[in-house]
PDB file of C-alpha atoms in Angstrom:
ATOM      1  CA  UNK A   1      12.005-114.808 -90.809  1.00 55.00           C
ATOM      2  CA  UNK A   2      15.618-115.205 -91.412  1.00 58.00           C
ATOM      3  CA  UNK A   3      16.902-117.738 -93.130  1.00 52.00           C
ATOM      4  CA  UNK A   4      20.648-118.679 -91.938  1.00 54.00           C
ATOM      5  CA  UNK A   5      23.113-118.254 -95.080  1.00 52.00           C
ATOM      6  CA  UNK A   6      24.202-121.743 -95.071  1.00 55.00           C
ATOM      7  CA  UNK A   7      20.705-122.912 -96.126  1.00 53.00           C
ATOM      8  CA  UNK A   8      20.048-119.613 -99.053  1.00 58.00           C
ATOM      9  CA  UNK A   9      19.677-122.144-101.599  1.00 69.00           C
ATOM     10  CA  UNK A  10      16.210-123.628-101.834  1.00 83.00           C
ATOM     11  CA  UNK A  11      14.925-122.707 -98.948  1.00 88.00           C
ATOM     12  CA  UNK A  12      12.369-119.866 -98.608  1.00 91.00           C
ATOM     13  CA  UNK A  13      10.262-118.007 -96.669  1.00 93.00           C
ATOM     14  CA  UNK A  14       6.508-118.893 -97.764  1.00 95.00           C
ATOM     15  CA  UNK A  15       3.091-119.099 -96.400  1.00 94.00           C
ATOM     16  CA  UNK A  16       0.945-122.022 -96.592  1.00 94.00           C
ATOM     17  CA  UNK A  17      -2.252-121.613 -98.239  1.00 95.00           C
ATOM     18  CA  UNK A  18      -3.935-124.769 -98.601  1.00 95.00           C
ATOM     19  CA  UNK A  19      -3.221-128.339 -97.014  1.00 93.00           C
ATOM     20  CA  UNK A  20      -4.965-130.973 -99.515  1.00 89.00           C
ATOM     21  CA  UNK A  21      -4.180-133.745 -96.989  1.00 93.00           C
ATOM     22  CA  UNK A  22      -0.694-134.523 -94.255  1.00 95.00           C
ATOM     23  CA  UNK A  23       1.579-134.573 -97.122  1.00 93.00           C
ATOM     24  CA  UNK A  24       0.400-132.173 -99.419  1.00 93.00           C
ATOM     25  CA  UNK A  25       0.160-128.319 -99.161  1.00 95.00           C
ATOM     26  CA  UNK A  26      -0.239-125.132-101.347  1.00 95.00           C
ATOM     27  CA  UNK A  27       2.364-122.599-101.094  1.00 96.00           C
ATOM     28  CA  UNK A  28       2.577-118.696-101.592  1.00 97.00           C
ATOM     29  CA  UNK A  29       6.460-118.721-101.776  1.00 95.00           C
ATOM     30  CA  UNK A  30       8.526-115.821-101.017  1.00 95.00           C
ATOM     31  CA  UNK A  31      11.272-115.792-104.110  1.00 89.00           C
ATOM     32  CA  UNK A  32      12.889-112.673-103.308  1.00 89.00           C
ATOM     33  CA  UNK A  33      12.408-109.402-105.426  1.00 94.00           C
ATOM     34  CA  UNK A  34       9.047-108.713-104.862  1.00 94.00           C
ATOM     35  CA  UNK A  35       7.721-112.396-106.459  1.00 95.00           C
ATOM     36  CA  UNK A  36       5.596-114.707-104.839  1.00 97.00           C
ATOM     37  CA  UNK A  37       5.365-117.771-106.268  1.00 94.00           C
ATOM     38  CA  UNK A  38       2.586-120.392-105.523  1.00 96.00           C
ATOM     39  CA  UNK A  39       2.853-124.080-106.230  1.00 92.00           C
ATOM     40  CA  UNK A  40       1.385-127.394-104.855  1.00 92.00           C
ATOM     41  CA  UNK A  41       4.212-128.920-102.850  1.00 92.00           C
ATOM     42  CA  UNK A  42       4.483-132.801-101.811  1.00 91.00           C
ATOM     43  CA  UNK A  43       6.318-133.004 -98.555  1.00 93.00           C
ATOM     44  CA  UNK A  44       9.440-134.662 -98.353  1.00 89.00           C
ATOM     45  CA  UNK A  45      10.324-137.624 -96.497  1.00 90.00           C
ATOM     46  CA  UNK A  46       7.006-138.602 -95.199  1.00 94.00           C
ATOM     47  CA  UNK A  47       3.685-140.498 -96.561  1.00 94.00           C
ATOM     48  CA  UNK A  48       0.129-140.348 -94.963  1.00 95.00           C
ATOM     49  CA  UNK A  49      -2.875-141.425 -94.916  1.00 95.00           C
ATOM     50  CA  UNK A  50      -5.421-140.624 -98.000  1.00 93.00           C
ATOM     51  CA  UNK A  51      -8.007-138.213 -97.280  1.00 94.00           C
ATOM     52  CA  UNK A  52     -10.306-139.604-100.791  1.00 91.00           C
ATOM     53  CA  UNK A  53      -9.745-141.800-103.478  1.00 88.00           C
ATOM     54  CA  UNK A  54     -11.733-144.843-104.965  1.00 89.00           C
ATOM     55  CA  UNK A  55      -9.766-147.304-102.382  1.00 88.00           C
ATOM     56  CA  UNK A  56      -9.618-145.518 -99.417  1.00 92.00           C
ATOM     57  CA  UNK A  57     -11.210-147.436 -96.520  1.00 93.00           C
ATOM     58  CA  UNK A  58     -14.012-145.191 -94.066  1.00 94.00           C
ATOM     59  CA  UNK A  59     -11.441-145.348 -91.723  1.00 94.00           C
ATOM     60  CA  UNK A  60      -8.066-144.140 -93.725  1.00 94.00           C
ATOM     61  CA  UNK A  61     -10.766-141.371 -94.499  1.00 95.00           C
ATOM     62  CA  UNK A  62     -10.358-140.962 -90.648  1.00 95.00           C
ATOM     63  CA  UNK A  63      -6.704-141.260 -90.314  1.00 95.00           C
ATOM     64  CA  UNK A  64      -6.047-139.006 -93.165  1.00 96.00           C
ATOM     65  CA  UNK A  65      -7.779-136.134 -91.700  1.00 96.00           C
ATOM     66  CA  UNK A  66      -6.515-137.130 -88.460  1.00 96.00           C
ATOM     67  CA  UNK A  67      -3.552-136.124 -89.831  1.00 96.00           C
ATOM     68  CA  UNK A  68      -4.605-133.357 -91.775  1.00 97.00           C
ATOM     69  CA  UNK A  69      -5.955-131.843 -89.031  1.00 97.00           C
ATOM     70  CA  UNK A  70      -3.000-132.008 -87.280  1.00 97.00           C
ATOM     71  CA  UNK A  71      -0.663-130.563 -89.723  1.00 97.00           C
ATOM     72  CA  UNK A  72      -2.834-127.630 -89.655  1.00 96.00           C
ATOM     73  CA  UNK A  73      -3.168-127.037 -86.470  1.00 96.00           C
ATOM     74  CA  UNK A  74       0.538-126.920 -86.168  1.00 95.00           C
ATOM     75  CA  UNK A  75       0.828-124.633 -89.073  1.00 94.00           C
ATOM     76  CA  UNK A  76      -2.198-122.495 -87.656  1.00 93.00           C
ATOM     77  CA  UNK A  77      -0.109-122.476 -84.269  1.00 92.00           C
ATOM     78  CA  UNK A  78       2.732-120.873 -86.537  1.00 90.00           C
ATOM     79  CA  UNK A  79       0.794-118.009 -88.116  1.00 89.00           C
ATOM     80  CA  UNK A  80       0.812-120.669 -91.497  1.00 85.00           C
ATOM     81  CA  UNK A  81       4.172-118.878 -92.100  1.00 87.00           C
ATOM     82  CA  UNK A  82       6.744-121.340 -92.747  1.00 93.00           C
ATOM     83  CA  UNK A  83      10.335-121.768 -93.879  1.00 93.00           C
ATOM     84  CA  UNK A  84      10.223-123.932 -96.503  1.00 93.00           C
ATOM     85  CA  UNK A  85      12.849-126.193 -97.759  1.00 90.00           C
ATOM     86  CA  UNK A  86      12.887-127.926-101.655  1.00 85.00           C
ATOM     87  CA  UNK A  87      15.031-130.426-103.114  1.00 73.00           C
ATOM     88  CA  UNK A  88      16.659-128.748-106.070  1.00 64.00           C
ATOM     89  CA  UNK A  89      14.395-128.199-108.078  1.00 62.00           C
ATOM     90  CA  UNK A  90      13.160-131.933-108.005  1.00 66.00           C
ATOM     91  CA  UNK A  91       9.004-132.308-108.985  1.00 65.00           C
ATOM     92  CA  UNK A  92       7.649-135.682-107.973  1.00 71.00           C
ATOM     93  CA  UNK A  93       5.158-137.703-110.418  1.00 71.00           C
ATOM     94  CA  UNK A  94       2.394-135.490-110.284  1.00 79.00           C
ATOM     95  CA  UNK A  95       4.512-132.673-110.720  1.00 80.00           C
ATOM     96  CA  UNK A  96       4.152-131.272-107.209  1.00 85.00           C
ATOM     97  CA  UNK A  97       8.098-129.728-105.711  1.00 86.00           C
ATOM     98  CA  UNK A  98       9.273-131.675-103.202  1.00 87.00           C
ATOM     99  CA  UNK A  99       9.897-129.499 -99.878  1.00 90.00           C
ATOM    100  CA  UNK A 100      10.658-130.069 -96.504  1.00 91.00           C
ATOM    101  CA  UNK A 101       8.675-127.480 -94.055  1.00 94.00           C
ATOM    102  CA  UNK A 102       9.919-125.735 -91.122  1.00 95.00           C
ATOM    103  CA  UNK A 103       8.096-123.610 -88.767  1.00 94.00           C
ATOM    104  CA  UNK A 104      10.445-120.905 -86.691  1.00 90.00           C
ATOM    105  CA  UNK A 105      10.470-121.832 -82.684  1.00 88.00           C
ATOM    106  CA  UNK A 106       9.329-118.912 -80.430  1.00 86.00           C
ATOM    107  CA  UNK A 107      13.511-119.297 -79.564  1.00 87.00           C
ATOM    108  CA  UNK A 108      14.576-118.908 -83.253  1.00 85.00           C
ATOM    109  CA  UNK A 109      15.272-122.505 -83.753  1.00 87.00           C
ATOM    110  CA  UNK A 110      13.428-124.505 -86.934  1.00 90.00           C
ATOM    111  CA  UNK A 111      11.022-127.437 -86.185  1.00 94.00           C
ATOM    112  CA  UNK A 112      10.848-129.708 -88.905  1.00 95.00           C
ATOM    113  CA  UNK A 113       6.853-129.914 -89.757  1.00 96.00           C
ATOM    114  CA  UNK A 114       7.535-133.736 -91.363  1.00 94.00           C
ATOM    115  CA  UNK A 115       9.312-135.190 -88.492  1.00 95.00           C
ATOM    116  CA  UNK A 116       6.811-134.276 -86.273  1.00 96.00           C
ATOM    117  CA  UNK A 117       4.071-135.622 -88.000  1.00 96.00           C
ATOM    118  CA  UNK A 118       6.178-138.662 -88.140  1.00 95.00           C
ATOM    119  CA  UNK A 119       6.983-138.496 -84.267  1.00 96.00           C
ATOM    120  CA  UNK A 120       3.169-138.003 -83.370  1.00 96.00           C
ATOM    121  CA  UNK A 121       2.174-141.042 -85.599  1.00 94.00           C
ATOM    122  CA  UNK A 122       0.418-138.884 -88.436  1.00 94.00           C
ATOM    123  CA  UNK A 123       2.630-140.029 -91.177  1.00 95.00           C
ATOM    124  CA  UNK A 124       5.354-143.109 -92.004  1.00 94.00           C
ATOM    125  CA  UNK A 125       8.282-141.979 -93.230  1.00 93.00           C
ATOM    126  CA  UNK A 126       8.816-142.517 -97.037  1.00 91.00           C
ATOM    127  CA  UNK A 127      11.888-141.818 -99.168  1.00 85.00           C
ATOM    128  CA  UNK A 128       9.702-141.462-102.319  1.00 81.00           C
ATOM    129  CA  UNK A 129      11.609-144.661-104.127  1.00 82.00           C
ATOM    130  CA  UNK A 130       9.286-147.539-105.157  1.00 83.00           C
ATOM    131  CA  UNK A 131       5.580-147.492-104.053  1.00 86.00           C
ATOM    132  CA  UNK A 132       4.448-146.102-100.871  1.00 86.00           C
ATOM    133  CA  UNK A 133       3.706-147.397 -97.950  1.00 88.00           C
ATOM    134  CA  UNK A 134      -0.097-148.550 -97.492  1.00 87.00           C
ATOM    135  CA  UNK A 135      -1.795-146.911 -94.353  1.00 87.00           C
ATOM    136  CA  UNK A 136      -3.913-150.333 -92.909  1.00 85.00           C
ATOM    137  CA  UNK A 137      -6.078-149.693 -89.249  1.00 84.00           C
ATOM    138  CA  UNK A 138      -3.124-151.832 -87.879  1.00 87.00           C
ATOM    139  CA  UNK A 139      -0.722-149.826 -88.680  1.00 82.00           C
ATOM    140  CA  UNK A 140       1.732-149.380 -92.146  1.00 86.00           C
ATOM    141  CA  UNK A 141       3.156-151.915 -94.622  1.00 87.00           C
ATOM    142  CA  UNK A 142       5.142-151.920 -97.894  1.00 81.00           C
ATOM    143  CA  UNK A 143       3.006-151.487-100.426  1.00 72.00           C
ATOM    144  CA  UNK A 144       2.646-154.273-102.735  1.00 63.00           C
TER     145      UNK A 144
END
């Protein structure tokens, strides 16, 4: 993959590894030089629903793999190679980078992994300020 040299800085060629849930993936990172870095990765931009957790309703269970599902299946689709995008070098509260994922069109264009989710109703988006949305069977809400 090529990476275009307006976007060299923080973005990488990686493979994905391991998705925990939609917003959540592990990442063998291409850092240039020979060295691969992996790290857990929180993706940007976007919340979904929980795949566990003490308050996690039967059927967020549902939606969360749902959605996992999903985000594999697109990153299956893609060879789980991926262009992947952080911000700075920015960890959230669980100390996970915050990245944006890309996978490369058959064309050469980038397709924003996050969006999509977002466009096929996987995920909400989220701009990581305050608490996060609450997934509900009727849909999101601000969290509380």
């Amino acid at each position: 993959m090529t990476i275009p040299p307006d976007w060299t800085r923080w973005t990488y060629a990686a493979r994905v590894v391991s998705s925990h849930d939609a917003d959540t993936v592990g990442l063998a990172i291409d850092a240039g030089l020979g060295v691969t870095v992996h790290e857990s990765c929180r993706l940007l931009g976007i919340q979904a629903a929980e795949v566990g957790g003490p308050n996690v309703s039967p059927e967020e269970k549902a939606a969360g793999f749902a959605a996992r599902d999903r985000l594999r299946a697109i990153l299956d689709a893609a060879g789980n190679a991926v262009i992947v995008r952080t911000k700075k070098d920015t960890r959230e509260g669980r100390g996970r980078y915050l990245a944006t994922l890309f996978v490369v069109e058959p064309d050469g264009s980038w397709r924003d992994v996050c969006q999509q989710l977002v466009d096929e109703g996987h995920a909400t988006p989220y701009d990581g300020k305050g608490k996060a949305p609450k997934w509900t069977p009727e849909g999101w809400r601000a969290a509380s």
